[in-house]
XYZ file of C-alpha atoms in Angstrom:
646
model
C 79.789 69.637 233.917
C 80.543 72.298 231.734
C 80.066 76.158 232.211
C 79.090 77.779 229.175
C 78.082 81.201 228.308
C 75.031 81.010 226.087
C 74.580 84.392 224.826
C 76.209 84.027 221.093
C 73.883 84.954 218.976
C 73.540 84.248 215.143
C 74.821 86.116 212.590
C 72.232 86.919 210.079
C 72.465 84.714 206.947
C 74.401 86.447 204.185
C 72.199 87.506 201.130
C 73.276 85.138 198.223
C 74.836 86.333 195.373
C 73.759 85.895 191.963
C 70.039 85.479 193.012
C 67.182 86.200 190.582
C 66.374 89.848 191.373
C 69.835 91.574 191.871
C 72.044 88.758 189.372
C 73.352 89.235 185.943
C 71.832 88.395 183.480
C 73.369 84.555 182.159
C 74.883 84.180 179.433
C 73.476 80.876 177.100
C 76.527 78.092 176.743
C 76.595 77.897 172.771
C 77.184 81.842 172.753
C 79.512 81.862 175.627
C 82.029 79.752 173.018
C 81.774 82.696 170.399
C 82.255 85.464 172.878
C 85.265 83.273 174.671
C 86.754 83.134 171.134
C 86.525 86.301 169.958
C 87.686 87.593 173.644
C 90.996 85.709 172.660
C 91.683 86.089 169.282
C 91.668 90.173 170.365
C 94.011 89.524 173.066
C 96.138 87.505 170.702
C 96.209 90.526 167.905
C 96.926 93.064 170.395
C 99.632 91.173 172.320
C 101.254 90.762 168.117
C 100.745 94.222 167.470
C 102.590 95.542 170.681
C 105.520 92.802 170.217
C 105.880 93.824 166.307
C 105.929 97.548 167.762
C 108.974 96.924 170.115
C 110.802 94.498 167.834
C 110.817 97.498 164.745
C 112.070 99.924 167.439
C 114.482 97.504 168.451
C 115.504 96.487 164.733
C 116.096 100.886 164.146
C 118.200 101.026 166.787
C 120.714 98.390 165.948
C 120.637 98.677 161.575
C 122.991 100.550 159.964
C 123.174 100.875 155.953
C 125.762 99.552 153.711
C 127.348 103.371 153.131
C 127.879 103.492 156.729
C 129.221 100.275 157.550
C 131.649 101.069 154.372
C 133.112 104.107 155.821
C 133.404 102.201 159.536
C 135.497 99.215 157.810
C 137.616 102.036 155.959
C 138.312 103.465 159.460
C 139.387 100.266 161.022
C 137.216 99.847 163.937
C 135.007 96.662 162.264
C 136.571 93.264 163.272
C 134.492 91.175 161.912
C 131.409 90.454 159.397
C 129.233 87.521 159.395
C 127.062 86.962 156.155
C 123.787 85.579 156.228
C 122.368 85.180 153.203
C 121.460 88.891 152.284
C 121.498 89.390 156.321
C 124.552 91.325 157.679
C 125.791 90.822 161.384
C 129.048 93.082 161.995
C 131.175 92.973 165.161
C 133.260 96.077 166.343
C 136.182 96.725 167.994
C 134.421 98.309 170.797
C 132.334 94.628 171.055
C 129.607 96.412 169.548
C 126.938 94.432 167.065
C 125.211 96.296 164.059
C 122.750 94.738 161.296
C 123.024 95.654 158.056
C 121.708 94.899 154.439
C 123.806 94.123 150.434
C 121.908 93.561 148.040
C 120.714 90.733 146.360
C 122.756 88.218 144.390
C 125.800 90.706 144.658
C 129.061 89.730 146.762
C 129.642 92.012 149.808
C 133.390 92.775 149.190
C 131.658 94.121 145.517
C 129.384 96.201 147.519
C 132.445 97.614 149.620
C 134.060 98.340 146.743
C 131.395 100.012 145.084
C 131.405 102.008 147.966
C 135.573 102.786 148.337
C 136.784 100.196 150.520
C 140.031 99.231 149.412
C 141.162 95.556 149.737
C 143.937 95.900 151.797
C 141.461 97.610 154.098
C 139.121 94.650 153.667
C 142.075 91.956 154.526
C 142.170 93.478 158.008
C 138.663 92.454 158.740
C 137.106 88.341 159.596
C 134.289 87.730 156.971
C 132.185 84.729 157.604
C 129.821 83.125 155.465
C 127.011 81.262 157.064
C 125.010 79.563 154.530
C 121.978 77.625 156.079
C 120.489 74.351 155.250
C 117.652 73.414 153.426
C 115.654 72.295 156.133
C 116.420 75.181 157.842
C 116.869 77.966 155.566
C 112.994 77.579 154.865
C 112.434 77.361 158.500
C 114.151 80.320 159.420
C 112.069 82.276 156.119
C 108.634 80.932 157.053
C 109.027 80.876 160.877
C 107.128 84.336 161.050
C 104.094 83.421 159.406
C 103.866 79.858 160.611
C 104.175 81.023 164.169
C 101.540 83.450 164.747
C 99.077 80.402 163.012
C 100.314 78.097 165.517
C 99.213 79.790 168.141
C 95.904 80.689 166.619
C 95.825 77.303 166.229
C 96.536 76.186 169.556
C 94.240 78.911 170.827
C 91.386 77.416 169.071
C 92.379 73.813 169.680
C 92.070 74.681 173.798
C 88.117 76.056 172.913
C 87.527 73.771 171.379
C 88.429 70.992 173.974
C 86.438 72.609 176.447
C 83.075 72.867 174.579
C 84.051 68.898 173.549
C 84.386 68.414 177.663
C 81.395 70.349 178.642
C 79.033 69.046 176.026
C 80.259 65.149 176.801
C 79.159 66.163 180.877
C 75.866 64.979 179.692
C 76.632 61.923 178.005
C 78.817 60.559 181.437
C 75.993 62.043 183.839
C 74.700 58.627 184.367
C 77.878 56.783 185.022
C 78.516 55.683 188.488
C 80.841 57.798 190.562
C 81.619 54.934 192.063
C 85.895 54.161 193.274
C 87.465 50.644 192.937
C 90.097 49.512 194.920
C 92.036 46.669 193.409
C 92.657 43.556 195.183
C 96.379 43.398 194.291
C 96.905 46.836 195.439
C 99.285 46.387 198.758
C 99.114 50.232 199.898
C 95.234 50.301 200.258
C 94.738 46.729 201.605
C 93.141 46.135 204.968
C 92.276 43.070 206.782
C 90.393 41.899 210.000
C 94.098 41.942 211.847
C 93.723 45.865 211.418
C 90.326 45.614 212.741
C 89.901 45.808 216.719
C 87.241 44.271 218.516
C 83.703 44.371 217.141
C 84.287 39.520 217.291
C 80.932 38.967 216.505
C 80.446 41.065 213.790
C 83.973 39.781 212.245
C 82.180 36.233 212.751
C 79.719 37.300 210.815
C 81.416 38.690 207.766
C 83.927 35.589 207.718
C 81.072 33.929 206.159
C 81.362 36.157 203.127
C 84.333 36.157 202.620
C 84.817 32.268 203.008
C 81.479 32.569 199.996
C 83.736 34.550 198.030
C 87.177 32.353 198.076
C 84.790 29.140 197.716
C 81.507 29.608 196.810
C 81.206 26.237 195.195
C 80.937 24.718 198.949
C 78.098 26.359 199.723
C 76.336 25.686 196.621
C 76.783 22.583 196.248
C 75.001 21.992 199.558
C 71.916 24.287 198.521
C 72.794 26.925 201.013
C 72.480 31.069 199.757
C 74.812 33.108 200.739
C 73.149 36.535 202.221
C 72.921 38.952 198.941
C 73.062 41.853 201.292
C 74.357 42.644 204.165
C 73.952 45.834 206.253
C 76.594 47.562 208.457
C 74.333 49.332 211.153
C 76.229 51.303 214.538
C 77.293 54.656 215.468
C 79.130 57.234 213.758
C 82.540 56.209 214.233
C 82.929 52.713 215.334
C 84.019 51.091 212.051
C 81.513 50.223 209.302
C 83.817 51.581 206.381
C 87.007 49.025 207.661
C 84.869 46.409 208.543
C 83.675 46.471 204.427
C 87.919 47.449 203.544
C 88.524 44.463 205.497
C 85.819 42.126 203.709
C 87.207 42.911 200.661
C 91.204 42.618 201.580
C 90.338 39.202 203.001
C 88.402 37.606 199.837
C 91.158 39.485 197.489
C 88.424 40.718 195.205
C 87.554 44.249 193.618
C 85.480 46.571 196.277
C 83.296 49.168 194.726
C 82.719 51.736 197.026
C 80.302 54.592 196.891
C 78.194 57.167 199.166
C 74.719 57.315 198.854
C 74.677 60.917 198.389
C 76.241 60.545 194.990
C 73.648 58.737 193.358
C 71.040 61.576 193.716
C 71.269 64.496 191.383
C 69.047 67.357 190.033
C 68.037 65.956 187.424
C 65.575 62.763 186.952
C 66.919 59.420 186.170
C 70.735 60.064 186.886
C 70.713 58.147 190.320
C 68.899 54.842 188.479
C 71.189 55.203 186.104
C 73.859 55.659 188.261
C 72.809 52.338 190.096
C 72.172 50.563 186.750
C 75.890 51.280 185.526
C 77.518 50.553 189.039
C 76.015 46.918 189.048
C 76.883 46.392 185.346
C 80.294 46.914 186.408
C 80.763 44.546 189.552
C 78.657 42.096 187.169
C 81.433 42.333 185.031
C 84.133 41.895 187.791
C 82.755 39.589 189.752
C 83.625 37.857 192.430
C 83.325 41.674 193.657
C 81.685 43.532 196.495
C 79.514 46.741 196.563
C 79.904 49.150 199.474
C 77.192 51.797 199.609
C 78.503 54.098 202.872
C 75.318 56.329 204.166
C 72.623 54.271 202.306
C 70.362 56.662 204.674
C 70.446 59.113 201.663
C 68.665 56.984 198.997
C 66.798 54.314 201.237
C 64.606 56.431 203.452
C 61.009 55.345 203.854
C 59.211 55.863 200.759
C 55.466 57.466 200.537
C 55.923 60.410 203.203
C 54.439 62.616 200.765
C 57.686 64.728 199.931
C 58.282 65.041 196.588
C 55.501 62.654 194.906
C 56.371 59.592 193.205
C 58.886 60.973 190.600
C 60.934 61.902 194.049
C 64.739 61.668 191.989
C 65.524 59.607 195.646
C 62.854 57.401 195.320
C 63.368 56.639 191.986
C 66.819 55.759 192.884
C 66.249 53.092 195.761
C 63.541 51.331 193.168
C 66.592 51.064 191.068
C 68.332 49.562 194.054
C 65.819 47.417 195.245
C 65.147 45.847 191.151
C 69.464 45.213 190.935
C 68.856 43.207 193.989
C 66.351 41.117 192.997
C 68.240 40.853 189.672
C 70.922 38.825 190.810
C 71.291 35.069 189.591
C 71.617 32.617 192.724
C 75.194 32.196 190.802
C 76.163 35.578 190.867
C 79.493 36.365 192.941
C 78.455 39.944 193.911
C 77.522 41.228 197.651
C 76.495 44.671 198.167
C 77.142 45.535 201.301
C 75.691 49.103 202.793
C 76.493 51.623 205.907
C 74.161 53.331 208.311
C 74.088 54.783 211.494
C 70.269 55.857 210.867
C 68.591 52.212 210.219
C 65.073 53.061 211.916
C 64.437 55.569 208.711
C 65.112 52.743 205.973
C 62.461 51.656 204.094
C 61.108 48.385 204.968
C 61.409 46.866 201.630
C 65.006 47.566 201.399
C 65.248 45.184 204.111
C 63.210 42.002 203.933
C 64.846 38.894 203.111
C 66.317 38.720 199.685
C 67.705 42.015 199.937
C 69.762 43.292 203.086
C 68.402 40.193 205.011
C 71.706 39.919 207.463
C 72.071 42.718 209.524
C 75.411 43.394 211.314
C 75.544 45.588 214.653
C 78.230 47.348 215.766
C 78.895 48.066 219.249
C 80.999 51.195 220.691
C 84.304 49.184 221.672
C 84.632 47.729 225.601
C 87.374 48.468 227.338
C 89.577 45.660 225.897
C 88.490 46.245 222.518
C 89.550 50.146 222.949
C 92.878 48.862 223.786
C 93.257 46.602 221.202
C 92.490 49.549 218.862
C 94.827 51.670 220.611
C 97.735 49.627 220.166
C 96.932 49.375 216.260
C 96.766 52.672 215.822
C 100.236 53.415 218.203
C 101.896 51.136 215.686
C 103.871 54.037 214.041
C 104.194 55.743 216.792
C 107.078 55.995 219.356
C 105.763 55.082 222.787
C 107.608 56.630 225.843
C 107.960 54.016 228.540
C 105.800 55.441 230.786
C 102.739 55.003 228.582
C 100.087 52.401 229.576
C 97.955 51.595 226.990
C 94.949 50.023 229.456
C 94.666 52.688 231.664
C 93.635 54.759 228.588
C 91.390 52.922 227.483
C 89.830 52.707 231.563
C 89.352 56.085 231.354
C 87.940 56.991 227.609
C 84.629 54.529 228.111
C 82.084 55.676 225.016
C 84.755 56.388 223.046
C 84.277 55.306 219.187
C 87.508 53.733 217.162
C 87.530 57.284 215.582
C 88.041 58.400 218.389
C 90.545 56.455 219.554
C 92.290 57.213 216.626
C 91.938 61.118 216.635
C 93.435 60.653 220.847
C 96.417 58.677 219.658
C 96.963 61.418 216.896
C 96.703 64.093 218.969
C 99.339 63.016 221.878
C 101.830 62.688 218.747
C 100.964 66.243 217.788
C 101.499 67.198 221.499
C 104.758 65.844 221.871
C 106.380 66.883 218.102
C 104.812 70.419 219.592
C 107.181 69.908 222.398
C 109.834 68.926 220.434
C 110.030 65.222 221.959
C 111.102 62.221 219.795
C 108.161 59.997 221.952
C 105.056 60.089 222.915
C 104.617 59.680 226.729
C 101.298 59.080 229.009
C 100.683 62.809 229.849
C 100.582 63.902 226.210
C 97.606 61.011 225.599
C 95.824 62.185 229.348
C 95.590 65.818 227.723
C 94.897 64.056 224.198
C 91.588 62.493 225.913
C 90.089 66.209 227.264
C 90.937 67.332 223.790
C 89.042 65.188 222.263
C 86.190 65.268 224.630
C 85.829 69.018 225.166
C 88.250 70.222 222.734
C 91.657 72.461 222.681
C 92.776 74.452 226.093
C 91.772 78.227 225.612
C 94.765 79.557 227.655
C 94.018 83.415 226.498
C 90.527 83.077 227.494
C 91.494 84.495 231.184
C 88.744 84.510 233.655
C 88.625 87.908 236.276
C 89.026 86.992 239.901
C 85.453 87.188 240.586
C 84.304 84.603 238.065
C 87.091 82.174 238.258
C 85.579 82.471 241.989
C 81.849 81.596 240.719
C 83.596 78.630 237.975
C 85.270 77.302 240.783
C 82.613 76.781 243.219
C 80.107 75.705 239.938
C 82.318 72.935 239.316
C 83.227 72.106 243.163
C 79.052 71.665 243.611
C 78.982 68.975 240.578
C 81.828 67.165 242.055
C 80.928 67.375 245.473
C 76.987 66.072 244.183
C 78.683 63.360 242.833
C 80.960 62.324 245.361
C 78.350 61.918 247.830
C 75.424 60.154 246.214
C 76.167 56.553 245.725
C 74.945 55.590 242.013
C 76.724 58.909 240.461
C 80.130 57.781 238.715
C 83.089 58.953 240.385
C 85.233 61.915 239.117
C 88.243 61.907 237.708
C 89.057 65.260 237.119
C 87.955 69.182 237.601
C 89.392 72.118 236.097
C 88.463 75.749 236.292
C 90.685 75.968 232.828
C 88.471 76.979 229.820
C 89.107 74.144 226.863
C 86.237 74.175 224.070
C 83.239 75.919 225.006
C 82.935 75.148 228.659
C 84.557 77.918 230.943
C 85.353 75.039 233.645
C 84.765 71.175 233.553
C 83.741 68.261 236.007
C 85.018 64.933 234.198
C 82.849 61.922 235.741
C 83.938 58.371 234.553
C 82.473 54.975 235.134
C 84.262 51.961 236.889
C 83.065 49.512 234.384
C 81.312 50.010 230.671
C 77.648 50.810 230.872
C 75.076 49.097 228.584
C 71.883 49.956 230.694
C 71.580 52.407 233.337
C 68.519 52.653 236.265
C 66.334 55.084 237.233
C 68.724 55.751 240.127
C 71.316 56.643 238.180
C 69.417 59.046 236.099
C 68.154 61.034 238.837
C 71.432 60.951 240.844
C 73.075 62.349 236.993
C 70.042 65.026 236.998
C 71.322 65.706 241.111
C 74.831 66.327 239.993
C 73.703 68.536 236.849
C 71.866 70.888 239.541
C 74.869 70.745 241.676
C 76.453 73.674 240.126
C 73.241 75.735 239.760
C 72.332 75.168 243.283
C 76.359 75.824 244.379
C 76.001 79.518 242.664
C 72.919 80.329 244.065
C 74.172 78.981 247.714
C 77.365 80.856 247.807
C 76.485 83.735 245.774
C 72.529 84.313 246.232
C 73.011 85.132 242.421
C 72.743 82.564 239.123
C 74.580 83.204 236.218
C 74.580 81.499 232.689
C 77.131 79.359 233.298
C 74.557 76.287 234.679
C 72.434 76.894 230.736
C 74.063 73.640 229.196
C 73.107 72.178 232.655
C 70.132 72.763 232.628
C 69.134 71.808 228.810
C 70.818 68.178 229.599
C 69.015 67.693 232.783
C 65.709 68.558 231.284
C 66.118 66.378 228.324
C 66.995 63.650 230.363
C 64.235 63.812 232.979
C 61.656 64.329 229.784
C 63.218 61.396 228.242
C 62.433 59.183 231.458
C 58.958 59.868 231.051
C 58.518 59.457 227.368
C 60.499 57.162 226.169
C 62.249 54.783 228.811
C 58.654 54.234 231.380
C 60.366 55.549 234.538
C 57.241 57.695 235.528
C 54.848 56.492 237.927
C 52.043 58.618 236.300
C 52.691 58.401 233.204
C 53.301 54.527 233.343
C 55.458 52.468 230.858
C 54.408 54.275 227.125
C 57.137 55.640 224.463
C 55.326 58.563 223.732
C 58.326 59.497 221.798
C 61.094 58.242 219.534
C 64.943 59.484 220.187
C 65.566 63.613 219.194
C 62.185 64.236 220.615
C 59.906 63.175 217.442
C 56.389 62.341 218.155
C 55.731 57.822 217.793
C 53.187 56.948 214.900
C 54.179 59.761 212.781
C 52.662 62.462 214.842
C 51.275 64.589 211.992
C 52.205 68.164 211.381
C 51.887 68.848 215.587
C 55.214 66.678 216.175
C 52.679 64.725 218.725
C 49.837 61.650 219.336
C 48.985 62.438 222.214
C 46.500 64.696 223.876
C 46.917 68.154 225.955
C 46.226 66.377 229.295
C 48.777 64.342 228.906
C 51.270 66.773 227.650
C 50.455 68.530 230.627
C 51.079 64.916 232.728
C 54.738 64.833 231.304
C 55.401 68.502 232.060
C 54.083 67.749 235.808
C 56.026 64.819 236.075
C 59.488 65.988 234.541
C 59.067 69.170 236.643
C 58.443 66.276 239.966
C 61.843 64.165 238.915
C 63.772 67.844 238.489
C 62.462 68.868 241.670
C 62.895 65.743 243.853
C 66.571 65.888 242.340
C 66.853 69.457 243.444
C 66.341 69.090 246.897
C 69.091 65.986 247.015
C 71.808 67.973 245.737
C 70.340 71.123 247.931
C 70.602 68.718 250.632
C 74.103 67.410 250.040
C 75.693 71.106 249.227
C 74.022 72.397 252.796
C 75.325 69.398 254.807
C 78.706 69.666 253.250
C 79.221 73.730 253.167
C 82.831 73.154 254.566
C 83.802 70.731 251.911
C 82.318 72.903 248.977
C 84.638 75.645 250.229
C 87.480 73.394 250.327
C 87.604 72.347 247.022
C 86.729 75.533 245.724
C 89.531 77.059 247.550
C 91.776 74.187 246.477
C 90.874 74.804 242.398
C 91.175 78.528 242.709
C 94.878 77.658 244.055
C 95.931 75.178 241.413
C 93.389 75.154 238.630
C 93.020 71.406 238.616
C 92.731 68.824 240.578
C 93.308 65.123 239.245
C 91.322 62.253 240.798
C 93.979 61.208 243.428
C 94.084 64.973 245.244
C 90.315 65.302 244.972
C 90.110 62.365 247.017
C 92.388 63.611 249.337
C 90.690 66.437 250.107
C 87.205 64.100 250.651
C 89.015 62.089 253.098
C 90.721 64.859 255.010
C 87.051 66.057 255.353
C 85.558 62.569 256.378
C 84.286 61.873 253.028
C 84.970 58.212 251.815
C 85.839 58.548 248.300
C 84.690 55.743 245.582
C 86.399 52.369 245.103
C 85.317 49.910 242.045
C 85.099 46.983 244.230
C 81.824 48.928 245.780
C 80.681 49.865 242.319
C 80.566 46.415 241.147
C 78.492 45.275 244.304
């Protein structure tokens, strides 16, 4: 069980920015263009008057006037003279380069002799006359006044697009967000061979898909295929693939969208929405429509929030009027997602609608290795690893799950540098998963790595001893996640019902740490809090919802998370104060009577407590084969499945 220290305490929420009282004022979208505009065409003229700045300094620095480049060919240090037009470019002997100006329509040895240059002196230097094209001569003329309106133009062109972009927002608002994945596209395609487990439910969607490849065999004998079908299970155990695989199978286009993504702020976008996303499988049909977390939109309609013009409720009439709009011809199944299908609205649900509903069950153990070994495909196996005893000891776990462990022993062992992944990198992979990462710099002090020990020493020992408890596997005094120290209890088999004996000898073991600190320590700390808020739960939960009260008697006086049967009004309940005060009575009976059994197996068993604390101050943990040990050594017969099964 885990130790936790429940004093965090929550940060204040942050005081939103922007909010009506301290906010600036907001600026209205068709002036926002004008003040964006003229915020650029300033930058634009300043940036032009700073470059035209440098480039005159620049253009001083290196001109020189005809006189002067007259007296510098007459002293022989010019080499060379390229003409350009009226455009002067001189080289010197010192690999210097001036600028310089003739005039117009005059030749520059006339100039130079205007000015005294000799031409003997002239032979001695290279002139070069570099006459331009058409095509470029009046580039190279209008180039400065053509460039600066370029930009300008360009400048304004940008605006422009992004007022088009903003004002056109309103004409796609009711488009469907939905994302197609096409048949013929090989890197996205999934099947039921990439699917694990979950047979029946795979029986059941074979149907559709044989409807899709042939339809004309099933209407030719009268029968109707299902129009919708509904994917109902945990979080986790594969509604998503199963509808990937649905659609890889028929080879047909699969529309897939959340439910969340319909609804918007403003009224009419999520019909809409709905409206455009059917128009579009109409048009590709055979196709399929997957709508993941239908929970969003489909909720039970007429619980007062939000009125009739509810934006949600609008949407699911939408919904509920495409599905009665289908012809009995029409090649398009909608298929939905929800691990909430006790808060969908009835009529989303009758026959004619979603009238086949497919349940998913959390994976068995030979189903969690079948998914285990698709998802080591990629992955370099040590061979050490044994794929079955994972999946013995990770019952509960979803496919997700499953996945997440096999990714996390290959980010263990590239951590390690190894080229494969062995069995100790997926053992640690599990707890990781389960509890979360190892906090090695969270370093207990001797005295409570002394109290953690013995905590988790009472759990084990509690369960151990009392014979419908599942055995444990593991217990570590090593902080991982939130839990300062953890007692990991697995079952032989995979559950689908448990007793009433089994729940109070899980609510023994929960009070086995509790009662462990206050044996050895006559102190409590609040380490046993998560203990105690499971327990609790639990024992309330036998009286209210599963009938294992004698007092009380078999009545569900509430539905799962707590919440009141019938609706329960504003109070949360239906029932009355006497009888409230019959469930407190009787919870506070099943917590006690659970008490004194684990008081009564830590007291018997002092000297074995003390053992195995001892033992997981010494070595931190202790795995299920050295725990045992330590039971037997102390006349303690540890247990075996073949006793679990009878």
């Amino acid at each position: 069980m885990d130790f936790l220290n429940n004093d965090d305490k929550k940060t204040p929420p942050e005081k939103k920015q922007g909010d009506q009282k301290g906010g600036a004022p907001k600026i209205p979208e068709n002036k926002q263009f004008w003040v964006n505009l003229l915020t650029t065409l300033v930058i634009f003229f300043l940036l032009i008057s700073a470059y035209s700045i440098l480039a005159e300094q620049q253009r001083a620095d290196t001109e020189i006037p005809v006189s002067q480049l007259a007296l510098d060919v007459t002293a022989g240090i010019v080499s060379e003279i390229v003409v350009k037009g009226d455009q002067l470019e001189v080289l010197y002997e010192s690999g210097d380069e001036k600028k310089s100006k003739k005039e117009a329509g005059t030749a520059l040895t006339d100039t130079l002799a205007n000015y005294g240059v000799s031409a003997e002196t002239l032979s001695g230097v290279s002139i070069e006359i570099d006459n331009p094209g058409g095509l470029r001569f009046w580039l190279l003329n209008l180039a400065p006044f053509l460039l600066p309106l370029l930009l300008i133009g360009l400048f304004l062109w940008f605006l422009m697009r992004q007022a088009k972009g903003a004002g056109m927002q309103a004409f796609t608002f009711g488009q469907s967000k939905a994302r197609m994945i096409d048949p013929n596209d090989t890197s996205k395609k999934i099947t039921f061979k990439d699917v694990a487990g979950a047979k029946e439910a795979k029986e059941e969607l074979a149907e559709i898909v044989d409807f899709l490849k042939n339809p004309k065999k099933f209407l030719d004998i009268g029968a109707r295929i299902p129009k919708g079908i509904i994917l109902m299970g945990s979080p986790g155990t594969g509604k998503t693939l199963l509808a990937r695989a649905v659609a890889g199978e028929a080879k047909v286009p699969f529309f897939t969208i959340s439910g969340s993504e319909f609804v918007e702020m403003f009224v009419g976008v999520g019909a809409s929405r709905v409206r455009d996303l059917f128009k579009l499988a109409k048009k590709s049909a055979p196709a399929i429509i997957f709508i993941d977390e239908i929970d969003a939109v489909g909720r039970v309609r007429g619980t007062g929030v939000g009125g009739g013009n509810d934006e949600r409720e609008q949407t699911l009439n939408q919904i509920l009027v495409e599905m009665d709009g289908f012809e009995p011809t029409e090649k398009v199944i909608i298929m939905a997602a929800t691990n909430r299908p006790d808060v969908l609205d009835p009529a989303l649900l009758r026959p004619g609608r979603f009238d086949r509903r497919v349940t998913i069950d959390p994976p068995d153990r030979n189903d969690r290795e079948a998914i285990l070994q698709i998802h080591s495909r990629k992955k370099p196996l040590a061979e050490d690893v044994d794929l079955k005893v994972i999946a013995e000891r990770t019952p509960g776990f979803s496919g997700a799950d499953l996945q997440s462990l096999m990714n996390e022993g290959a980010i263990l062992a590239a951590r390690e540098n190894r080229k494969k992944v062995s069995q100790y990198d997926l053992i640690r992979s599990i707890e990781k998963v389960m509890l979360g990462p190892e906090r090695k710099s969270h370093v207990l002090n001797e005295k409570e790595k002394k109290i953690t020990a013995y905590h988790e020493a009472g759990h084990a020992l509690v369960a151990s001893v009392l014979p419908h408890s599942d055995p444990v596997h593991k217990i570590s005094i090593i902080s991982r996640g939130r839990a300062a120290g953890y007692t990991l209890k697995l079952p032989f088999d995979d559950k689908k019902m448990q007793s009433k004996k089994e729940f109070l000898d899980d609510i023994a073991v929960s009070l086995g740490g509790y009662i462990a600190e206050k044996l050895v320590f006559g102190d409590l700390t609040t380490g046993p809090s998560n203990d105690i808020e499971v327990l609790t739960a639990l024992a309330r939960n036998m009286v209210t919802r599963y009938g294992m009260s004698d007092k009380v008697g078999p009545m569900a006086l509430e539905g799962s998370g707590g919440q009141a049967m019938f609706g329960g009004g504003l109070s949360g309940k239906e029932y009355s104060e006497k009888v409230s005060a019959e469930i407190d009575a009787e919870v506070k009976k099943i917590v006690d009577g659970a008490y004194k059994k684990a008081e009564d197996v830590l007291t018997k068993h002092r000297e074995v407590l003390d053992s195995i604390a001892n033992k997981l101050i010494e070595v931190e943990t202790l795995e299920r084969e050295e725990f045992e040990q330590l039971l037997i050594l102390n006349g303690i017969a540890p247990k075996k499945e073949e006793g679990a099964k009878a």
